[in-house]
C-alpha cells in the first residue's frame, strides 16, 4: 500500500523563472520525507516550465499541472484538488523558507492533532539589508493549543496580524470537511481565507520561531502599480473582501461575538479603500468610485462594523469629504 504523504506543498507559478531555483532548493533543504511537491504552472510564458522540469528528479513525488492563466487562487485550488497529503502548505515561490520550517510545523500538528500549525516570519526588503519581524514577540508569543477563534482574537488584537497562507500548514481532512477553497480572481484572498479557517478551527498552535522571509520586491503583483487603473482595481477587490468578511461573520455569529476584532477588521480594511480613493488622480474616476462605495452599501458596512471610538472618529471625519466629492 502506498504511504499517504505527510505534507502536500502546493505552489502556484506564473513567470517565476528568477525565483524557482532558490524556491526548490529551499524545499530540498527541508529534508522532508514522504511528502509531495505539487506545482501548478499558471500559464507561464517565460522559462518557468523548463526550470520546473529540471527539478523533477530532485523530489520523490513531483507532480506538475499546467493550466491557462487564471491567477494564484485558481492555481492553488487546482493543486488542492489534486493533493493527497495529510497536511497542506501554500508557500510563495519568491520568498525564502528556512530549513526546518515544515518539520517543526508537522511535529506540532502531529503531536497535538492540529487543524492549523503556524509560525513567525520576517519582512525582507529588496536591495536593502533591512528586515522586520512580522509578529513582534512582545505582541504575539508562542502558544499552547488554542481554539481558532481564541487565536484569531489574540492575533487581531495585537494589531500586527498578517492574513497569509504561507506561514501555516493545514490539516487536509479539516479543509475537506469544510470544503474550503480560495476565491478565484481575488487579490489578497488570504484575508477571508484565514479569517474563516480560524473561526472554523478547533485546534490551532503558534510558534514565534522565525522560519519564513517574505520578500518585498518590485516584481511582486502585490506591489506593482500602473496608476489610477491599479488603484481602482485594488479598491474593487477590497470592496469584495469586505462583503466576504461580513458574510463570514454571519456564518459564525457565536464565535464572532467573542472576537470583536472580526468586525474591527472590516472597518479597518475599509479605511484602506478610502486611502486608495485619495491616491486616484482622475477626478471622474475618483467620483465614480466614491459613488460605488455609497451605492453598493460599502460605507454602511464599514460604519456598522466600526466598533471602537477611534474607528468611528476616523470614518466620521472622512464622511463629509466623500459626500462633497460626489455632490460637486
XYZ file of C-alpha atoms in Angstrom:
328
model
C 0.000 0.000 0.000
C 1.281 3.468 -0.893
C 2.077 5.659 2.090
C 0.000 8.840 2.454
C 2.311 11.847 2.096
C 2.812 13.713 5.347
C 2.590 17.033 3.508
C 1.437 18.373 0.144
C 3.409 21.501 -0.770
C 1.242 23.323 -3.304
C 2.809 26.151 -5.245
C 1.407 28.397 -7.957
C 3.902 29.526 -10.600
C 3.429 32.379 -13.013
C 6.526 33.658 -14.842
C 8.717 32.805 -11.899
C 11.959 31.879 -13.664
C 14.111 34.158 -11.492
C 12.821 32.638 -8.239
C 12.283 28.948 -8.955
C 15.809 27.642 -8.368
C 16.007 29.215 -4.917
C 12.494 28.033 -4.104
C 13.129 24.388 -4.996
C 16.481 24.471 -3.203
C 14.655 25.779 -0.111
C 12.301 22.796 -0.241
C 15.147 20.321 -0.755
C 16.883 21.766 2.333
C 13.795 20.968 4.413
C 14.980 17.310 4.338
C 11.370 16.153 4.468
C 10.412 12.540 3.839
C 7.184 11.182 2.391
C 5.876 14.480 1.042
C 4.607 15.529 -2.358
C 5.576 18.606 -4.342
C 2.632 19.904 -6.391
C 3.488 22.613 -8.917
C 0.735 24.402 -10.812
C 2.116 26.305 -13.792
C -0.440 29.078 -14.206
C 0.127 29.730 -17.916
C 3.710 30.986 -17.615
C 5.215 32.451 -20.789
C 8.851 32.575 -19.636
C 11.225 29.659 -18.934
C 9.389 28.532 -15.812
C 8.269 25.237 -17.365
C 11.864 24.277 -18.272
C 13.170 25.094 -14.798
C 10.322 23.167 -13.166
C 11.140 20.083 -15.237
C 14.836 20.335 -14.367
C 13.957 19.726 -10.701
C 11.713 16.705 -11.256
C 14.423 14.204 -10.324
C 15.176 16.084 -7.079
C 11.896 15.011 -5.481
C 10.443 11.603 -4.738
C 6.931 12.791 -5.614
C 6.846 15.725 -8.023
C 3.563 16.473 -9.750
C 3.234 19.249 -12.313
C -0.009 20.647 -13.719
C -0.241 23.295 -16.428
C -3.373 25.418 -16.665
C -4.400 28.552 -18.526
C -3.502 31.701 -16.630
C -6.266 32.346 -14.107
C -4.410 33.758 -11.109
C -3.000 32.384 -7.884
C -6.352 31.400 -6.342
C -7.365 29.198 -9.264
C -3.883 27.657 -9.354
C -3.978 26.899 -5.625
C -7.466 25.418 -5.962
C -6.256 23.157 -8.770
C -3.357 21.985 -6.629
C -5.679 21.497 -3.684
C -7.967 19.290 -5.776
C -5.011 17.024 -6.605
C -3.367 16.910 -3.172
C -3.199 13.633 -1.231
C -1.117 14.697 1.791
C -2.258 14.649 5.411
C -1.298 18.319 5.719
C -1.170 21.149 3.185
C 1.192 24.086 2.658
C 0.912 27.004 0.219
C 4.279 28.815 0.017
C 5.062 31.599 -2.461
C 7.950 30.958 -4.854
C 9.575 34.365 -4.420
C 10.133 34.012 -0.668
C 12.798 32.280 1.413
C 11.828 29.256 3.508
C 14.237 28.481 6.340
C 15.446 24.902 6.908
C 13.329 23.096 9.453
C 10.111 25.061 8.932
C 7.926 22.218 7.756
C 9.500 19.671 10.116
C 8.653 21.941 13.041
C 5.083 22.616 11.907
C 4.443 18.946 11.160
C 5.776 17.965 14.580
C 3.422 20.471 16.220
C 0.483 19.320 14.103
C 1.035 15.587 14.608
C 1.752 15.836 18.332
C -1.310 17.946 19.075
C -3.778 16.875 16.320
C -3.943 20.425 14.979
C -6.200 21.875 12.322
C -3.665 24.667 11.763
C 0.001 24.995 12.775
C 1.572 28.397 12.257
C 4.881 30.192 12.766
C 6.534 33.600 12.549
C 8.460 35.212 9.700
C 10.201 38.363 8.571
C 9.643 41.075 6.004
C 12.791 41.352 3.881
C 13.189 44.397 1.663
C 14.654 44.247 -1.836
C 18.068 45.910 -2.321
C 18.348 46.570 1.400
C 19.778 44.920 4.466
C 16.620 45.856 6.352
C 14.232 43.264 7.706
C 11.386 43.340 10.205
C 9.776 40.582 12.247
C 6.183 40.077 11.107
C 4.745 39.303 14.552
C 6.802 41.116 17.231
C 7.331 38.654 20.137
C 6.130 41.235 22.657
C 2.784 41.307 20.806
C 2.413 37.607 19.966
C 4.321 34.874 21.768
C 4.238 31.106 21.226
C 1.026 29.453 22.369
C -0.272 26.167 23.615
C -3.110 24.594 21.623
C -5.964 27.106 21.260
C -9.310 27.111 19.534
C -9.108 29.044 16.284
C -11.324 31.889 17.461
C -9.195 32.417 20.594
C -6.027 32.582 18.480
C -7.720 34.911 15.979
C -8.800 37.196 18.833
C -5.264 37.366 20.190
C -3.773 37.835 16.742
C -6.133 40.588 15.574
C -5.947 42.422 18.885
C -2.165 42.543 18.544
C -2.759 44.846 15.549
C 0.217 43.091 13.925
C -1.529 40.052 12.481
C -0.940 39.305 8.813
C -3.538 37.289 6.894
C -1.367 34.890 4.901
C -1.387 31.214 3.983
C 2.367 30.748 3.720
C 3.167 30.778 7.454
C 0.783 27.873 8.048
C 0.154 24.222 7.392
C -3.412 22.904 7.369
C -4.928 19.555 8.226
C -6.232 18.251 4.910
C -9.247 16.485 6.448
C -10.224 19.758 8.146
C -10.052 21.609 4.805
C -12.072 18.855 3.082
C -14.677 18.728 5.828
C -15.427 22.427 5.450
C -14.956 22.458 1.665
C -12.639 25.476 1.886
C -11.164 26.938 -1.286
C -9.598 30.180 -2.485
C -11.730 32.876 -4.132
C -10.843 32.935 -7.861
C -9.702 36.229 -9.307
C -9.472 37.978 -5.943
C -6.266 39.682 -4.878
C -5.496 39.439 -1.166
C -7.768 36.392 -0.976
C -5.774 35.282 2.077
C -7.772 37.747 4.215
C -11.153 35.948 4.001
C -9.448 32.526 3.757
C -7.521 32.974 7.004
C -10.430 34.560 8.851
C -12.882 31.760 8.091
C -10.396 28.968 8.657
C -9.545 30.274 12.115
C -13.204 30.755 13.040
C -13.868 27.153 12.000
C -10.759 25.563 13.528
C -10.891 23.762 16.873
C -7.147 23.280 17.385
C -4.504 25.839 16.428
C -0.977 26.372 17.698
C 1.545 29.141 17.008
C 5.304 29.190 17.433
C 7.117 32.510 17.422
C 10.133 30.808 15.796
C 11.014 32.647 12.575
C 11.030 30.324 9.573
C 9.943 32.406 6.583
C 11.249 35.519 4.802
C 8.608 37.430 2.874
C 10.424 39.315 0.132
C 9.031 42.755 -0.657
C 10.187 43.496 -4.192
C 9.168 45.433 -7.288
C 8.192 42.332 -9.298
C 5.565 41.252 -6.804
C 2.000 41.557 -8.084
C 1.057 42.948 -4.682
C 3.451 45.866 -5.038
C 3.180 46.774 -8.714
C 1.301 49.889 -9.721
C 0.239 51.380 -13.017
C -1.576 54.437 -11.703
C -5.279 55.045 -11.346
C -6.294 51.774 -13.007
C -4.407 49.804 -10.355
C -5.905 51.831 -7.527
C -9.466 51.334 -8.784
C -8.920 47.580 -9.203
C -7.471 47.393 -5.707
C -10.495 49.213 -4.274
C -12.888 46.822 -6.032
C -11.003 43.797 -4.663
C -11.183 45.178 -1.143
C -14.869 46.004 -1.520
C -15.463 42.335 -2.304
C -13.282 41.306 0.648
C -15.405 43.450 2.990
C -18.572 41.736 1.768
C -16.938 38.322 2.160
C -15.807 39.127 5.709
C -19.327 40.268 6.571
C -20.756 37.004 5.196
C -18.198 35.027 7.228
C -19.166 36.910 10.389
C -22.792 35.972 9.802
C -21.846 32.295 9.380
C -20.115 32.187 12.770
C -22.191 34.552 14.959
C -21.415 32.910 18.307
C -17.675 32.933 17.732
C -17.635 36.437 16.255
C -19.456 37.671 19.369
C -16.343 36.625 21.302
C -13.960 38.198 18.764
C -14.922 41.895 18.391
C -11.900 42.397 16.141
C -13.702 40.406 13.415
C -15.876 43.470 12.996
C -12.996 45.855 13.602
C -11.077 44.403 10.650
C -13.944 45.161 8.255
C -13.820 48.841 9.159
C -10.028 48.798 9.166
C -9.805 47.273 5.669
C -12.483 49.761 4.612
C -10.232 52.632 5.664
C -7.709 51.202 3.225
C -10.270 51.704 0.447
C -10.631 55.356 1.465
C -6.852 55.795 1.352
C -6.988 54.345 -2.163
C -9.555 56.995 -3.113
C -7.029 59.638 -2.083
C -4.424 58.210 -4.483
C -6.636 58.438 -7.581
C -5.731 61.475 -9.658
C -8.519 61.443 -12.252
C -11.471 63.362 -10.718
C -14.052 61.412 -12.741
C -12.652 58.028 -11.631
C -12.431 59.227 -8.051
C -16.048 60.416 -8.086
C -17.276 57.160 -9.668
C -15.516 55.056 -7.058
C -16.919 57.095 -4.166
C -20.417 56.762 -5.659
C -19.931 52.981 -5.731
C -18.829 52.976 -2.096
C -22.138 54.536 -1.062
C -24.452 52.922 -3.626
C -23.163 49.388 -3.017
C -23.510 49.694 0.741
C -19.777 49.612 1.436
C -19.887 52.766 3.555
C -22.764 51.372 5.630
C -20.842 48.120 6.061
C -17.771 49.966 7.314
C -19.786 52.168 9.682
C -21.778 49.253 11.156
C -18.584 47.395 11.939
C -16.607 50.335 13.328
C -16.832 49.136 16.922
C -14.252 51.442 18.501
C -14.359 55.173 19.110
C -11.139 55.646 17.133
C -12.517 53.863 14.066
C -15.774 55.831 14.153
C -13.820 59.051 14.514
C -11.549 58.175 11.571
C -14.511 57.264 9.377
C -16.654 60.164 10.526
C -14.046 62.757 9.645
C -13.948 61.331 6.092
C -17.704 61.208 5.546
C -18.338 64.835 4.592
C -15.255 64.971 2.343
C -16.536 61.954 0.433
C -20.036 63.382 0.138
C -18.589 66.636 -1.152
C -16.684 64.729 -3.836
C -19.873 63.299 -5.332
C -22.104 66.335 -4.876
C -19.846 68.713 -6.769
